[in-house]
Short mmCIF file of C-alpha atoms in Angstrom, two decimals:
data_model
loop_
_atom_site.label_atom_id
_atom_site.label_comp_id
_atom_site.label_asym_id
_atom_site.label_seq_id
_atom_site.Cartn_x
_atom_site.Cartn_y
_atom_site.Cartn_z
CA MET A 71 141.74 23.50 87.28
CA THR A 72 141.46 20.97 90.09
CA GLY A 73 139.07 18.10 90.57
CA ARG A 74 138.37 17.61 86.87
CA PRO A 75 136.41 14.46 86.03
CA ASP A 76 137.68 11.52 84.07
CA ARG A 77 136.70 12.32 80.46
CA ARG A 78 135.09 8.87 80.22
CA ARG A 79 132.69 9.80 83.01
CA ASN A 80 129.02 9.79 82.11
CA VAL A 81 127.62 13.30 81.78
CA GLY A 82 124.56 12.32 83.78
CA GLU A 83 126.77 11.66 86.81
CA ALA A 84 127.76 15.33 86.87
CA ILE A 85 124.20 16.73 86.72
CA PHE A 86 122.04 17.35 89.79
CA ALA A 87 118.75 19.07 90.62
CA ASP A 88 118.15 21.83 93.16
CA GLU A 89 115.25 22.02 95.60
CA VAL A 90 112.80 23.26 92.95
CA GLY A 91 113.87 20.83 90.24
CA ILE A 92 116.18 23.10 88.19
CA GLU A 93 119.15 21.06 87.03
CA TYR A 94 122.77 22.16 87.24
CA GLY A 95 126.14 20.67 86.40
CA VAL A 96 129.24 20.24 88.53
CA TYR A 97 132.73 20.44 87.09
CA GLY A 98 135.55 20.64 89.60
CA ALA A 99 134.95 23.70 91.78
CA PHE A 100 132.34 25.08 89.37
CA ARG A 101 128.56 24.84 89.41
CA LEU A 102 127.10 25.33 85.93
CA ARG A 103 123.63 26.78 85.48
CA SER A 104 121.53 27.21 82.35
CA ALA A 105 120.48 30.70 81.33
CA TYR A 106 118.31 31.60 78.35
CA GLN A 107 118.44 34.78 76.29
CA PRO A 108 115.39 35.58 74.15
CA ILE A 109 115.61 35.97 70.38
CA PHE A 110 113.03 38.27 68.79
CA ALA A 111 111.35 38.56 65.40
CA PRO A 112 109.66 41.72 64.06
CA ARG A 113 105.88 41.38 63.98
CA GLY A 114 104.38 44.62 62.68
CA ARG A 115 105.26 47.34 65.19
CA PHE A 116 106.34 44.86 67.85
CA LEU A 117 109.16 42.45 68.56
CA LYS A 118 107.98 39.00 69.61
CA ALA A 119 110.11 36.40 71.35
CA VAL A 120 110.26 33.34 69.09
CA ALA A 121 113.27 31.51 70.52
CA VAL A 122 115.89 31.47 73.26
CA GLU A 123 119.61 30.73 73.21
CA GLY A 124 120.91 28.42 75.90
CA LEU A 125 123.93 29.90 77.68
CA ILE A 126 125.96 28.67 80.65
CA GLU A 127 126.47 30.77 83.77
CA PRO A 128 129.37 29.30 85.77
CA HIS A 129 129.58 29.85 89.54
CA ARG A 130 132.49 29.22 91.87
CA ALA A 131 132.17 29.55 95.65
CA GLY A 132 128.70 31.00 95.09
CA ARG A 133 129.90 33.79 92.78
CA PRO A 134 129.41 34.08 89.01
CA VAL A 135 132.47 33.62 86.80
CA ALA A 136 132.80 35.06 83.30
CA PRO A 137 131.94 32.23 80.85
CA ARG A 138 135.00 33.00 78.74
CA VAL A 139 137.28 32.60 81.78
CA PHE A 140 135.66 29.28 82.66
CA PHE A 141 135.72 27.77 79.17
CA GLU A 142 139.29 28.90 78.44
CA GLY A 143 140.44 27.10 81.59
CA ILE A 144 139.06 23.70 80.60
CA PRO A 145 141.75 21.17 79.60
CA VAL A 146 141.52 20.04 75.98
CA ALA A 147 140.74 16.47 77.04
CA ASP A 148 137.63 17.63 78.92
CA ARG A 149 136.14 20.10 76.45
CA LEU A 150 133.80 17.66 74.74
CA PHE A 151 132.62 16.37 78.13
CA VAL A 152 131.86 19.90 79.40
CA GLU A 153 130.19 21.07 76.20
CA THR A 154 128.02 17.96 76.14
CA MET A 155 127.04 18.56 79.77
CA CYS A 156 126.12 22.18 79.01
CA ARG A 157 123.98 21.11 76.06
CA VAL A 158 122.16 18.49 78.16
CA LEU A 159 121.48 21.08 80.85
CA HIS A 160 119.91 23.44 78.31
CA LEU A 161 117.71 20.65 76.96
CA ARG A 162 116.59 19.46 80.39
CA ASN A 163 115.88 22.93 81.79
CA PHE A 164 114.13 24.26 78.67
CA ARG A 165 110.72 23.00 79.86
CA ASN A 166 111.04 25.24 82.93
CA ILE A 167 110.60 28.36 80.81
CA GLY A 168 106.89 27.57 80.90
CA VAL A 169 106.13 29.07 77.47
CA GLY A 170 105.20 27.06 74.39
CA GLY A 171 106.12 27.77 70.78
CA LEU A 172 109.75 28.79 71.39
CA ASP A 173 112.75 27.33 69.59
CA LEU A 174 116.00 26.55 71.38
CA PHE A 175 119.38 27.65 70.02
CA PHE A 176 122.45 25.84 71.35
CA ASN A 177 126.15 26.24 70.57
CA TYR A 178 128.54 23.70 69.11
CA ASN A 179 132.24 24.23 68.44
CA PRO A 180 133.70 21.67 65.96
CA LEU A 181 137.20 22.34 67.31
CA ILE A 182 136.56 20.91 70.79
CA ASN A 183 137.35 17.40 69.64
CA ASP A 184 139.80 16.02 67.10
CA ASP A 185 137.52 13.06 66.39
CA PRO A 186 134.54 14.25 64.30
CA GLY A 187 133.02 10.78 64.50
CA ARG A 188 132.83 10.92 68.27
CA ALA A 189 131.33 14.40 68.15
CA LEU A 190 128.65 13.28 65.69
CA ALA A 191 127.87 10.29 67.90
CA GLU A 192 127.19 12.69 70.77
CA ILE A 193 124.77 14.66 68.57
CA ARG A 194 122.95 11.48 67.47
CA LEU A 195 122.60 10.37 71.08
CA MET A 196 121.16 13.76 71.98
CA THR A 197 118.62 13.56 69.15
CA ARG A 198 117.43 10.12 70.20
CA ARG A 199 116.79 11.38 73.74
CA LEU A 200 114.86 14.54 72.86
CA ALA A 201 111.50 12.96 73.69
CA GLU A 202 112.65 12.64 77.30
CA PHE A 203 112.85 16.43 77.45
CA ASP A 204 109.51 17.06 75.67
CA LEU A 205 111.42 18.38 72.66
CA HIS A 206 111.27 17.75 68.92
CA PRO A 207 114.28 18.16 66.58
CA SER A 208 112.43 20.88 64.62
CA MET A 209 112.54 23.06 67.76
CA LEU A 210 116.35 23.03 67.84
CA VAL A 211 118.86 25.28 66.10
CA CYS A 212 122.55 24.37 66.35
CA GLU A 213 124.82 27.41 66.25
CA ILE A 214 128.09 26.23 64.73
CA THR A 215 130.97 28.33 65.99
CA GLU A 216 133.03 27.48 62.96
CA GLN A 217 136.23 29.45 63.63
CA ALA A 218 139.01 27.67 61.73
CA ALA A 219 137.29 24.31 61.40
CA GLU A 220 137.88 22.48 58.15
CA ASP A 221 135.20 22.79 55.50
CA LYS A 222 134.60 19.04 55.37
CA VAL A 223 133.99 18.95 59.15
CA LEU A 224 131.43 21.76 58.93
CA VAL A 225 129.64 20.18 55.98
CA SER A 226 129.54 16.75 57.63
CA LEU A 227 128.23 18.16 60.90
CA ALA A 228 125.54 20.20 59.16
CA ARG A 229 124.46 17.24 57.02
CA GLU A 230 124.09 14.90 59.99
CA MET A 231 122.10 17.38 62.04
CA ARG A 232 119.77 18.17 59.17
CA ARG A 233 119.20 14.44 58.71
CA ASP A 234 117.89 14.40 62.29
CA GLY A 235 115.67 17.47 61.69
CA ILE A 236 117.84 20.04 63.51
CA ARG A 237 118.33 23.42 61.83
CA ILE A 238 121.79 24.94 61.38
CA ALA A 239 123.01 28.44 62.15
CA ILE A 240 126.45 29.78 61.26
CA ASP A 241 127.70 31.90 64.17
CA ASP A 242 129.96 34.98 64.23
CA PHE A 243 129.42 36.06 60.62
CA GLY A 244 131.66 39.05 59.89
CA THR A 245 134.60 38.02 62.08
CA GLY A 246 136.80 36.57 59.35
CA HIS A 247 136.15 32.83 59.32
CA SER A 248 132.46 33.20 58.52
CA THR A 249 132.23 34.33 54.91
CA GLU A 250 129.70 34.22 52.11
CA GLU A 251 131.77 31.39 50.59
CA ARG A 252 131.31 29.30 53.72
CA VAL A 253 127.64 30.16 53.83
CA ALA A 254 127.35 28.83 50.28
CA LEU A 255 129.22 25.68 51.32
CA VAL A 256 127.33 24.88 54.54
CA GLN A 257 123.96 26.27 53.39
CA PRO A 258 122.77 27.18 56.91
CA ASP A 259 119.17 27.89 57.78
CA ILE A 260 120.27 30.97 59.75
CA VAL A 261 123.30 33.26 59.61
CA LYS A 262 124.12 35.00 62.88
CA ILE A 263 125.80 38.38 62.48
CA ASP A 264 128.54 38.92 65.08
CA GLY A 265 127.53 41.58 67.60
CA THR A 266 130.96 43.23 67.94
CA TRP A 267 131.33 43.49 64.17
CA PHE A 268 127.79 44.84 63.84
CA ALA A 269 128.30 47.48 66.55
CA GLU A 270 131.40 48.76 64.75
CA PHE A 271 129.55 48.68 61.44
CA CYS A 272 126.74 50.80 62.92
CA ARG A 273 129.20 53.60 63.66
CA HIS A 274 129.39 54.44 59.98
CA ALA A 275 127.03 57.10 58.70
CA ALA A 276 125.90 54.96 55.76
CA ALA A 277 125.42 51.79 57.81
CA GLU A 278 121.75 51.36 56.86
CA ARG A 279 122.50 51.78 53.17
CA PHE A 280 125.29 49.19 53.12
CA PHE A 281 123.74 46.66 55.50
CA ARG A 282 120.59 45.94 53.50
CA PRO A 283 122.49 44.51 50.46
CA LEU A 284 124.36 42.13 52.79
CA VAL A 285 121.09 40.90 54.32
CA SER A 286 119.57 40.53 50.86
CA ALA A 287 122.56 38.50 49.67
CA LEU A 288 122.19 36.12 52.61
CA HIS A 289 118.46 35.85 51.98
CA ASP A 290 119.26 34.94 48.38
CA ARG A 291 121.34 32.06 49.78
CA GLY A 292 118.21 30.78 51.49
CA ALA A 293 119.24 31.82 55.01
CA LYS A 294 117.44 33.89 57.60
CA VAL A 295 119.55 36.60 59.23
CA LEU A 296 119.93 37.03 63.00
CA VAL A 297 121.78 40.00 64.47
CA GLU A 298 123.18 39.54 67.95
CA GLY A 299 124.59 42.22 70.24
CA ILE A 300 121.70 44.70 69.92
CA GLU A 301 122.76 47.08 72.69
CA GLN A 302 121.26 50.44 71.72
CA ALA A 303 118.50 52.00 69.66
CA THR A 304 120.86 52.66 66.74
CA HIS A 305 121.66 48.95 66.44
CA LEU A 306 117.97 48.12 66.44
CA ARG A 307 117.20 50.70 63.77
CA VAL A 308 119.97 49.49 61.43
CA ALA A 309 118.86 45.88 61.90
CA LEU A 310 115.21 46.68 61.21
CA ASP A 311 116.00 48.87 58.20
CA GLY A 312 118.23 46.10 56.87
CA GLY A 313 115.35 43.64 56.87
CA VAL A 314 116.78 41.10 59.33
CA ASP A 315 114.59 38.24 60.51
CA LEU A 316 115.76 37.83 64.10
CA MET A 317 117.41 39.95 66.80
CA GLN A 318 119.11 39.35 70.14
CA GLY A 319 120.89 41.57 72.64
CA PHE A 320 120.97 43.22 76.06
CA TYR A 321 118.95 46.19 74.80
CA LEU A 322 116.05 43.81 74.24
CA ALA A 323 116.52 41.29 77.05
CA ARG A 324 119.33 39.86 79.12
CA PRO A 325 119.90 36.15 79.71
CA ALA A 326 118.05 34.83 82.76
CA LEU A 327 118.64 31.70 84.78
CA ALA A 328 116.44 28.66 84.17
CA GLY A 329 113.30 28.82 86.26
CA THR A 330 112.87 32.60 85.98
CA VAL A 331 109.37 33.71 84.99
CA PHE A 332 109.11 34.44 81.27
CA ASP A 333 107.04 37.44 80.13
CA GLU A 334 105.52 36.82 76.70
CA GLU A 335 104.41 40.42 76.17
CA PRO A 336 105.73 41.74 72.80
CA LEU A 337 108.08 44.73 72.87
CA PRO A 338 106.85 47.94 71.14
CA ILE A 339 109.36 48.94 68.47
CA ASP A 340 108.48 52.64 68.59
CA ARG A 341 109.23 52.76 72.31
CA LEU A 342 112.52 50.90 71.86
CA LEU A 343 113.66 53.24 69.11
CA GLY A 344 112.86 56.23 71.31
CA MET A 345 114.77 54.94 74.33
CA ALA A 346 118.36 55.73 75.23
CA ASN A 347 120.60 53.06 76.71
CA ASN A 348 117.89 51.29 78.69
CA VAL A 349 117.44 47.53 78.81
CA VAL A 350 113.94 46.16 78.46
CA PRO A 351 113.74 42.97 80.56
CA LEU A 352 111.70 40.13 79.14
CA PHE A 353 112.10 38.09 82.30
CA GLY A 354 110.68 39.31 85.57
#
């Protein structure tokens, strides 16, 4: 990757605003834009958007690039810089959604930096600057992509964020690293069920019967349960029957770039369960 910045460069120097005030980041040949995917909660016979997850949409030469391709190409020395820039972009552009009462989920990977102290300093700096973005710590949920991170790193990170009022979510539950033992250790506010694992689980005839005890066990740990990767009516039905608290996926709404008009209208569950392979857009 050419043109990478010095890792000591200030993140603010790599962030710019377009003609309508939407901010974007520049990293080498890439332009990084914030996108937000809604997260829904069941409310009677409807699904209501209660939060969004901040995601990065990289562009190169005016064309979108798969996020995985972009992030896998970042040199190790620059990963903390880029992740910090992405997080700042999500915070700054969040106000452009134009809807009150939503929480903001953002991702954090403990493995991007071999100095936990430096990583925690970045989080503390972010917390102190939230007022600049019209945000309060209670509105934020940090999704920890734990992977193979050491237990003590996860516990320390979670403790520091909670001290600042930020809630914690364990990401990718079901993929191997996220286990009930780690949930007991970190004590997250939210457990996020991995979408690929959940889709495979839903292929089994007794999926509903076996999923509810898992959700109940996580509830007993004091955590809400979020299922990502809802991509068809079957996934939605299993999630609802299992008693999950939150849902996210293309079947409900796709991510949309910052500045796109947000439609607050709740989604009718009966209609969603009766549909076949159609995406209901929340953004218009």
